[in-house]
Tab-separated table of C-alpha atoms and ligand atoms in Angstrom:
chain	number	residue	atom	x	y	z
A	345	MET	CA	126.034	113.612	89.289
A	346	ARG	CA	124.699	110.886	87.022
A	347	TYR	CA	122.347	108.011	87.742
A	348	ALA	CA	122.912	104.811	85.865
A	349	ASP	CA	122.145	101.108	85.837
A	350	THR	CA	118.429	101.418	85.564
A	351	THR	CA	118.561	98.711	82.920
A	352	ASP	CA	119.943	96.079	85.292
A	353	PRO	CA	117.723	92.992	85.411
A	354	GLY	CA	115.268	93.159	88.256
A	355	ILE	CA	115.390	96.912	88.636
A	356	THR	CA	112.293	99.001	88.458
A	357	MET	CA	112.909	102.673	88.873
A	358	THR	CA	110.388	105.304	89.695
A	359	SER	CA	111.107	108.973	89.864
A	360	GLY	CA	109.641	111.659	92.015
A	361	ARG	CA	111.818	114.508	90.898
A	362	ASN	CA	108.858	116.737	90.169
A	363	ASN	CA	108.254	116.925	93.919
A	364	LEU	CA	111.923	116.910	94.775
A	365	TYR	CA	111.935	119.411	97.575
A	366	SER	CA	108.869	120.118	99.598
A	367	ILE	CA	111.018	122.724	101.244
A	368	LEU	CA	110.745	124.773	98.079
A	369	ASP	CA	107.227	125.472	99.313
A	370	ALA	CA	108.869	127.974	101.621
A	371	PRO	CA	108.702	131.576	100.412
A	372	ALA	CA	111.478	132.542	98.014
A	373	GLN	CA	114.526	134.466	99.278
A	374	LEU	CA	114.000	133.563	102.906
A	375	PRO	CA	116.393	131.060	104.482
A	376	ILE	CA	114.940	127.561	104.556
A	377	ARG	CA	114.378	126.507	108.127
A	378	PRO	CA	113.497	122.818	108.317
A	379	LEU	CA	111.523	121.844	111.397
A	380	PHE	CA	111.856	118.073	111.078
A	381	GLY	CA	114.761	117.005	113.260
A	382	LEU	CA	114.380	119.671	115.940
A	383	LYS	CA	114.097	118.449	119.520
A	384	ASN	CA	111.269	119.649	121.739
A	385	GLU	CA	113.344	122.385	123.350
A	386	GLN	CA	114.509	123.579	119.925
A	387	LEU	CA	110.917	123.712	118.699
A	388	THR	CA	109.948	125.710	121.782
A	389	GLU	CA	112.854	128.066	121.113
A	390	ALA	CA	111.892	128.414	117.453
A	391	LEU	CA	108.314	129.305	118.361
A	392	ALA	CA	109.404	131.859	120.951
A	393	GLU	CA	109.727	134.543	118.251
A	394	PHE	CA	105.979	134.201	117.611
A	395	SER	CA	105.039	134.465	121.307
A	396	ALA	CA	103.089	131.235	120.866
A	397	PRO	CA	101.884	129.333	123.939
A	398	ALA	CA	103.996	126.287	124.928
A	399	TYR	CA	101.396	123.786	123.770
A	400	ARG	CA	101.887	124.921	120.167
A	401	ALA	CA	105.371	123.341	120.239
A	402	ARG	CA	103.833	120.059	121.391
A	403	GLN	CA	101.232	120.216	118.610
A	404	LEU	CA	103.980	120.905	116.111
A	405	ALA	CA	106.057	117.962	117.438
A	406	HIS	CA	103.033	115.695	117.141
A	407	GLY	CA	102.472	116.780	113.544
A	408	LEU	CA	106.140	116.235	112.683
A	409	TYR	CA	106.918	113.001	114.472
A	410	ARG	CA	103.634	111.161	114.956
A	411	ASP	CA	101.536	112.241	111.963
A	412	TRP	CA	104.537	112.650	109.638
A	413	ALA	CA	103.019	115.760	108.069
A	414	ALA	CA	104.318	116.542	104.588
A	415	SER	CA	103.601	120.260	104.809
A	416	LEU	CA	102.716	122.832	107.425
A	417	ASP	CA	99.188	122.901	106.017
A	418	ASP	CA	98.750	119.274	107.086
A	419	ILE	CA	99.148	120.222	110.758
A	420	THR	CA	95.590	121.343	111.222
A	421	THR	CA	95.859	121.471	115.005
A	422	LEU	CA	97.776	124.717	114.436
A	423	PRO	CA	95.621	127.712	113.443
A	424	LYS	CA	95.880	128.599	109.755
A	425	SER	CA	97.159	132.069	110.566
A	426	PHE	CA	99.941	130.575	112.690
A	427	ARG	CA	100.922	128.155	109.930
A	428	GLU	CA	101.112	131.113	107.559
A	429	GLN	CA	103.289	133.026	110.012
A	430	LEU	CA	105.674	130.064	110.217
A	431	ALA	CA	105.868	129.754	106.429
A	432	GLN	CA	106.425	133.487	106.051
A	433	ALA	CA	109.342	133.249	108.470
A	434	GLY	CA	110.905	130.583	106.228
A	435	TYR	CA	109.949	127.507	108.208
A	436	SER	CA	108.971	124.328	106.427
A	437	ILE	CA	108.677	120.669	107.363
A	438	GLY	CA	111.855	119.740	105.470
A	439	LEU	CA	111.280	115.986	105.586
A	440	PRO	CA	113.666	114.296	103.125
A	441	GLU	CA	111.903	112.806	100.113
A	442	ILE	CA	112.424	109.627	98.124
A	443	VAL	CA	113.294	110.650	94.576
A	444	GLU	CA	114.341	107.334	93.044
A	445	THR	CA	113.402	103.764	93.904
A	446	PHE	CA	115.235	100.647	92.760
A	447	LYS	CA	113.415	97.370	93.355
A	448	SER	CA	115.216	94.067	93.665
A	449	ILE	CA	113.814	90.722	92.656
A	450	ASP	CA	114.143	89.707	96.334
A	451	GLY	CA	111.789	92.461	97.520
A	452	THR	CA	114.547	94.773	98.771
A	453	GLU	CA	114.166	98.406	97.772
A	454	ARG	CA	116.953	100.944	97.584
A	455	TYR	CA	116.066	104.621	97.636
A	456	LEU	CA	117.813	107.797	96.708
A	457	ILE	CA	116.583	110.331	99.213
A	458	ALA	CA	116.999	114.022	98.477
A	459	THR	CA	118.417	116.367	101.046
A	460	GLY	CA	117.755	120.072	100.666
A	461	ASP	CA	121.062	120.942	99.010
A	462	GLY	CA	120.766	118.842	95.874
A	463	GLN	CA	122.596	115.861	97.371
A	464	THR	CA	121.124	112.402	97.710
A	465	VAL	CA	121.595	109.789	100.345
A	466	GLU	CA	120.835	106.075	100.119
A	467	THR	CA	118.478	104.077	102.305
A	468	VAL	CA	117.423	100.442	101.967
A	469	TRP	CA	114.185	98.613	102.887
A	470	MET	CA	114.527	94.868	103.435
A	471	PRO	CA	111.310	92.949	103.947
A	472	GLU	CA	111.852	89.816	106.041
A	473	GLY	CA	110.863	86.283	105.082
A	474	ASP	CA	111.795	83.959	102.298
A	475	ASP	CA	108.950	84.758	99.941
A	476	GLY	CA	110.862	87.601	98.434
A	477	GLU	CA	113.814	85.331	97.697
A	478	GLU	CA	111.871	83.383	95.141
A	479	GLY	CA	109.521	86.092	94.029
A	480	ASP	CA	109.278	88.259	90.999
A	481	GLY	CA	109.591	91.632	92.666
A	482	SER	CA	105.882	92.136	93.145
A	483	GLN	CA	105.935	91.371	96.875
A	484	ALA	CA	106.477	94.958	97.913
A	485	GLY	CA	103.151	95.889	96.375
A	486	ASP	CA	101.436	92.898	97.993
A	487	GLU	CA	102.613	93.733	101.454
A	488	GLU	CA	101.562	97.348	101.024
A	489	ALA	CA	98.073	96.062	100.301
A	490	ILE	CA	98.120	93.736	103.320
A	491	GLY	CA	99.436	96.513	105.507
A	492	HIS	CA	101.606	94.467	107.880
A	493	HIS	CA	105.351	94.640	107.957
A	494	ASP	CA	108.291	92.868	109.453
A	495	ALA	CA	111.166	94.719	107.887
A	496	THR	CA	114.575	96.250	108.381
A	497	ILE	CA	115.609	99.696	107.207
A	498	CYS	CA	119.292	100.389	106.575
A	499	VAL	CA	119.987	104.058	107.320
A	500	SER	CA	122.875	106.328	106.248
A	501	SER	CA	124.630	108.728	108.602
A	502	GLN	CA	126.867	110.652	106.197
A	503	ILE	CA	126.987	111.437	102.487
A	504	GLY	CA	130.043	109.431	101.441
A	505	CYS	CA	132.551	108.195	103.983
A	506	ALA	CA	136.086	109.064	105.062
A	507	VAL	CA	137.036	105.665	106.489
A	508	ASN	CA	138.216	104.156	103.201
A	509	CYS	CA	137.565	100.462	103.763
A	510	GLN	CA	139.089	98.887	100.682
A	511	PHE	CA	136.170	96.566	99.917
A	512	CYS	CA	133.457	99.262	100.067
A	513	LEU	CA	131.982	101.247	97.190
A	514	THR	CA	130.853	104.108	99.411
A	515	ALA	CA	134.512	104.711	100.278
A	516	LYS	CA	135.110	105.699	96.646
A	517	LEU	CA	133.098	108.866	97.219
A	518	GLY	CA	135.218	110.152	100.078
A	519	ILE	CA	133.319	112.215	102.628
A	520	ILE	CA	130.947	114.789	101.175
A	521	ARG	CA	129.242	115.909	104.360
A	522	ASN	CA	127.620	114.853	107.604
A	523	LEU	CA	123.876	114.383	107.715
A	524	THR	CA	121.807	116.341	110.218
A	525	PRO	CA	119.622	114.599	112.839
A	526	GLY	CA	116.564	115.469	110.716
A	527	GLU	CA	118.146	113.955	107.622
A	528	ILE	CA	119.040	110.738	109.474
A	529	ALA	CA	115.671	110.275	111.208
A	530	GLY	CA	113.935	111.670	108.102
A	531	GLN	CA	115.199	108.775	105.955
A	532	VAL	CA	113.394	106.409	108.302
A	533	VAL	CA	110.142	108.369	108.240
A	534	ALA	CA	110.232	108.746	104.439
A	535	VAL	CA	110.497	104.950	104.102
A	536	LEU	CA	107.882	104.239	106.798
A	537	LYS	CA	105.460	106.561	105.010
A	538	ARG	CA	106.089	104.880	101.677
A	539	HIS	CA	105.157	101.482	103.116
A	540	GLY	CA	102.257	102.675	105.243
A	541	VAL	CA	103.957	101.379	108.377
A	542	GLN	CA	102.154	101.844	111.677
A	543	ILE	CA	104.422	102.129	114.693
A	544	GLY	CA	103.191	99.725	117.351
A	545	ARG	CA	101.530	97.394	114.858
A	546	ASP	CA	104.435	96.613	112.518
A	547	ARG	CA	107.830	95.251	113.478
A	548	ILE	CA	110.550	97.511	112.149
A	549	ASN	CA	114.266	97.165	112.799
A	550	LEU	CA	116.754	99.896	112.038
A	551	VAL	CA	120.385	99.273	111.187
A	552	PHE	CA	122.702	102.248	110.939
A	553	MET	CA	124.895	100.530	108.391
A	554	GLY	CA	124.270	102.595	105.280
A	555	MET	CA	126.603	105.204	103.886
A	556	GLY	CA	129.041	106.737	106.326
A	557	GLU	CA	130.535	106.062	109.740
A	558	PRO	CA	127.944	106.994	112.400
A	559	PHE	CA	130.602	107.577	115.074
A	560	LEU	CA	132.290	110.217	112.916
A	561	ASN	CA	128.988	112.124	112.991
A	562	TYR	CA	128.349	111.203	116.591
A	563	ASP	CA	126.184	114.047	117.913
A	564	ALA	CA	123.819	114.142	114.940
A	565	PHE	CA	123.563	110.366	114.922
A	566	MET	CA	122.679	110.174	118.624
A	567	ASP	CA	120.222	113.101	118.332
A	568	ALA	CA	118.529	111.155	115.523
A	569	VAL	CA	118.393	108.032	117.713
A	570	ARG	CA	116.778	110.024	120.521
A	571	LEU	CA	114.190	111.416	118.101
A	572	LEU	CA	113.455	107.968	116.701
A	573	VAL	CA	113.060	106.483	120.176
A	574	GLY	CA	111.431	109.354	122.076
A	575	GLU	CA	109.308	111.057	119.424
A	576	ILE	CA	108.730	108.525	116.668
A	577	GLY	CA	108.376	105.554	119.000
A	578	ILE	CA	110.792	102.920	117.696
A	579	ALA	CA	112.392	100.929	120.519
A	580	GLU	CA	116.162	101.252	120.871
A	581	SER	CA	116.311	97.449	121.196
A	582	ARG	CA	115.246	97.309	117.549
A	583	MET	CA	118.202	99.423	116.439
A	584	THR	CA	121.792	98.418	115.721
A	585	VAL	CA	124.661	100.749	114.907
A	586	SER	CA	127.740	99.481	113.157
A	587	THR	CA	131.114	101.162	113.515
A	588	SER	CA	134.391	100.533	111.756
A	589	GLY	CA	136.061	100.971	115.142
A	590	ILE	CA	136.151	104.675	116.059
A	591	VAL	CA	137.410	104.215	119.608
A	592	PRO	CA	136.498	107.667	121.055
A	593	GLY	CA	132.985	107.208	119.611
A	594	ILE	CA	132.611	103.780	121.221
A	595	GLU	CA	133.751	105.253	124.552
A	596	ARG	CA	131.115	107.990	124.334
A	597	PHE	CA	128.527	105.448	123.274
A	598	ALA	CA	129.306	103.426	126.412
A	599	GLN	CA	127.997	106.371	128.493
A	600	GLU	CA	124.641	106.685	126.708
A	601	LEU	CA	121.479	105.856	128.613
A	602	VAL	CA	119.473	105.301	125.440
A	603	ARG	CA	121.441	103.479	122.792
A	604	PRO	CA	121.084	101.008	119.940
A	605	LYS	CA	122.855	97.659	119.997
A	606	LEU	CA	126.475	97.750	118.922
A	607	ALA	CA	128.049	96.025	115.927
A	608	ILE	CA	131.742	96.202	115.133
A	609	SER	CA	132.852	95.868	111.552
A	610	LEU	CA	135.787	93.555	112.293
A	611	ASN	CA	136.459	91.865	108.946
A	612	ALA	CA	139.870	90.461	109.841
A	613	PRO	CA	141.388	88.050	112.348
A	614	ASN	CA	144.505	90.163	113.051
A	615	ASP	CA	145.895	93.681	112.666
A	616	LYS	CA	147.995	92.813	109.618
A	617	VAL	CA	145.051	91.712	107.476
A	618	ARG	CA	142.822	94.406	108.944
A	619	GLU	CA	145.290	97.194	108.114
A	620	GLU	CA	145.257	96.074	104.503
A	621	ILE	CA	141.514	96.152	104.133
A	622	MET	CA	140.637	98.774	106.779
A	623	PRO	CA	143.376	101.431	107.050
A	624	ILE	CA	141.604	102.844	110.145
A	625	THR	CA	143.319	99.965	112.010
A	626	ARG	CA	146.559	101.976	111.941
A	627	LYS	CA	144.889	104.536	114.181
A	628	TRP	CA	143.057	102.108	116.459
A	629	ASP	CA	144.209	98.501	116.395
A	630	ILE	CA	142.127	95.493	117.368
A	631	ALA	CA	143.387	95.581	120.992
A	632	ASN	CA	142.311	99.251	121.347
A	633	LEU	CA	138.992	98.373	119.787
A	634	VAL	CA	138.320	95.455	122.113
A	635	ASP	CA	139.239	97.579	125.166
A	636	ALA	CA	136.718	100.225	124.111
A	637	VAL	CA	133.967	97.695	123.422
A	638	ARG	CA	134.458	96.188	126.890
A	639	LYS	CA	133.400	99.550	128.363
A	640	VAL	CA	129.924	99.330	126.787
A	641	PRO	CA	127.546	97.976	129.448
A	642	LEU	CA	125.574	95.231	127.741
A	643	ARG	CA	121.928	94.569	128.559
A	644	THR	CA	120.680	91.147	129.635
A	645	ARG	CA	121.270	88.615	126.863
A	646	GLU	CA	122.820	91.312	124.648
A	647	ARG	CA	125.819	90.303	122.573
A	648	VAL	CA	128.156	92.482	120.581
A	649	THR	CA	127.842	91.710	116.889
A	650	LEU	CA	131.067	91.316	114.959
A	651	GLU	CA	130.492	91.910	111.272
A	652	TYR	CA	132.859	89.954	109.085
A	653	VAL	CA	132.888	90.477	105.325
A	654	LEU	CA	134.488	87.419	103.710
A	655	LEU	CA	136.853	88.338	100.874
A	656	GLY	CA	137.976	85.441	98.697
A	657	GLY	CA	141.513	84.328	99.669
A	658	VAL	CA	142.084	87.351	101.936
A	659	ASN	CA	140.359	86.577	105.243
A	660	ASP	CA	138.210	83.520	104.572
A	661	GLN	CA	140.584	80.592	105.160
A	662	PRO	CA	140.474	78.057	108.030
A	663	THR	CA	143.535	79.648	109.686
A	664	HIS	CA	141.645	82.964	109.738
A	665	ALA	CA	138.590	81.323	111.300
A	666	ALA	CA	140.806	79.767	113.996
A	667	GLU	CA	142.319	83.199	114.735
A	668	VAL	CA	138.863	84.781	115.008
A	669	VAL	CA	137.862	82.166	117.587
A	670	LYS	CA	141.027	82.913	119.599
A	671	LEU	CA	140.465	86.651	119.327
A	672	ILE	CA	136.917	86.356	120.682
A	673	ARG	CA	138.028	84.068	123.510
A	674	ARG	CA	140.838	86.441	124.492
A	675	ALA	CA	138.460	89.392	124.420
A	676	GLY	CA	136.091	87.593	126.784
A	677	LEU	CA	133.122	89.374	125.223
A	678	PRO	CA	129.691	87.905	124.646
A	679	ALA	CA	129.807	88.146	120.874
A	680	LYS	CA	128.187	86.735	117.803
A	681	VAL	CA	129.585	86.890	114.308
A	682	ASN	CA	127.607	87.940	111.252
A	683	LEU	CA	129.315	86.638	108.146
A	684	ILE	CA	128.727	88.455	104.884
A	685	ALA	CA	130.022	87.039	101.621
A	686	TRP	CA	131.551	90.081	99.918
A	687	ASN	CA	129.331	91.779	97.349
A	688	PRO	CA	131.257	92.700	94.213
A	689	GLY	CA	131.504	96.265	92.993
A	690	PRO	CA	133.208	97.852	90.006
A	691	GLY	CA	136.786	98.951	90.623
A	692	ILE	CA	137.117	96.995	93.868
A	693	PRO	CA	139.994	94.510	93.590
A	694	TYR	CA	138.607	91.559	95.547
A	695	GLU	CA	136.957	88.281	94.754
A	696	MET	CA	133.839	86.723	96.149
A	697	PRO	CA	134.582	83.867	98.559
A	698	SER	CA	133.673	80.381	97.377
A	699	PRO	CA	130.520	78.896	98.946
A	700	GLU	CA	132.681	76.063	100.357
A	701	ASP	CA	135.034	78.496	102.108
A	702	VAL	CA	132.064	80.431	103.492
A	703	SER	CA	130.404	77.375	105.007
A	704	ARG	CA	133.715	75.981	106.313
A	705	PHE	CA	134.441	79.317	108.005
A	706	GLN	CA	130.996	79.446	109.588
A	707	GLN	CA	131.182	75.828	110.733
A	708	HIS	CA	134.570	76.373	112.367
A	709	LEU	CA	133.173	79.212	114.461
A	710	ILE	CA	130.079	77.242	115.439
A	711	ASP	CA	132.134	74.134	116.296
A	712	HIS	CA	134.194	76.273	118.664
A	713	GLY	CA	131.222	77.751	120.463
A	714	VAL	CA	130.986	81.074	118.624
A	715	PRO	CA	127.476	81.848	117.328
A	716	ALA	CA	127.939	82.608	113.625
A	717	PHE	CA	125.256	83.594	111.150
A	718	LEU	CA	125.481	83.983	107.424
A	719	ARG	CA	123.673	87.099	106.273
A	720	ARG	CA	121.657	86.622	103.128
A	721	PRO	CA	122.781	89.034	100.454
A	722	ARG	CA	119.880	91.428	99.991
A	723	GLY	CA	119.280	93.481	96.885
A	724	ARG	CA	122.592	92.576	95.300
A	725	ASP	CA	121.090	93.119	91.830
A	726	ILE	CA	120.264	96.731	92.651
A	727	TYR	CA	123.507	97.514	94.508
A	728	ALA	CA	121.703	97.667	97.824
A	729	ALA	CA	123.754	94.990	99.551
A	730	CYS	CA	126.414	95.678	102.181
A	731	GLY	CA	129.254	97.846	100.925
A	732	GLN	CA	127.506	98.578	97.637
A	733	LEU	CA	125.758	101.844	98.366
A	734	LYS	CA	126.355	104.700	95.954
A	735	ARG	CA	126.781	102.428	92.960
A	736	THR	CA	124.631	104.730	90.901
A	737	VAL	CA	126.595	107.899	91.273
A	738	GLU	CA	129.455	108.593	88.994
A	739	VAL	CA	132.558	109.335	91.012
B	1107	LIG	S1	132.370	100.018	105.117
B	1107	LIG	FE1	131.307	101.651	106.242
B	1107	LIG	S2	132.970	102.691	107.376
B	1107	LIG	FE2	133.971	101.480	105.766
B	1107	LIG	S3	134.177	102.936	104.035
B	1107	LIG	FE3	132.230	101.795	103.741
B	1107	LIG	S4	130.665	103.137	104.657
B	1107	LIG	FE4	132.668	103.805	105.448
């Protein structure tokens, strides 16, 4: 694995490799048993071998998910002897750690976050507001000093991805492995800690749109959501999950009592174009996809987001916009469209759409009653923008 591009303009890189794995604090030779990511009942089960009273599991959960303890020693509500017993049995916090940071001139930060097996996963912090657009990259420091945040974190669900969307750099990796619930929720906590975020005071949105297809790692993804909502305290209404259209996953998602908002990565007005750019369409076509989405009970005022990456000359022409309008009308779904001008990546054979085509496409949707928003490219200079994750790893 090689990391490159640290000389790109606008990139500042910091390294934390000397503290790569806090889990190495665990005694040698014993299996590493990360606690972060375990649900309450799993914590209770884990503590059963120590004959600890039930309230110890609650204290442990508080240390993990509310205080974001970095090591067992930080959980001082647990007696020292008990912490030592846990460590001797191979337990550790196991919170993923940021090991590299790339800072964009627009304030976006992309992180490489280490998992315990020498892999890294990518997570992105996007501060809101226009200041960062014109800034010099120093805003992240300023806001840390001010201590208030209105930001979005883009979270990964797998290392690599098997879906093979033709416009996406992550697809080049193939699938390496699924992330665990602790590794998914742990990305969020690692980033919240870095920025000194206080849950309840700061406004944080989560988008599960990083590396991987969340619905191909369904159970771990939903366990992470439940941890983030129930233990860490982030409202589900502030979370959005994007899927490439894994129909059985959408059908399961429709049954969930606690769930993020749903975004579908549509990217094409018909099956023919979609098959070319998203081969998954051969398994589940747009009609299958729409049928599954209809089963998801929407909350008051909730709309399904349709993500649409505009690829120059491929799906960005007026005829395509007209087809998208028809598709949405036929589906009869309350939907909004997020347009994303494609972000270039090496070895990906597409062209950026022209600004004229982008605004004509958006205007056509709006003129025909479809809410359409153009997403600002964030962190394009550091390969943090949509479809660019894993730029830094040689594949
Ligand atoms: S766009 Fe998403 S689903 Fe498609 S290959 Fe990339 S990471 Fe996977």
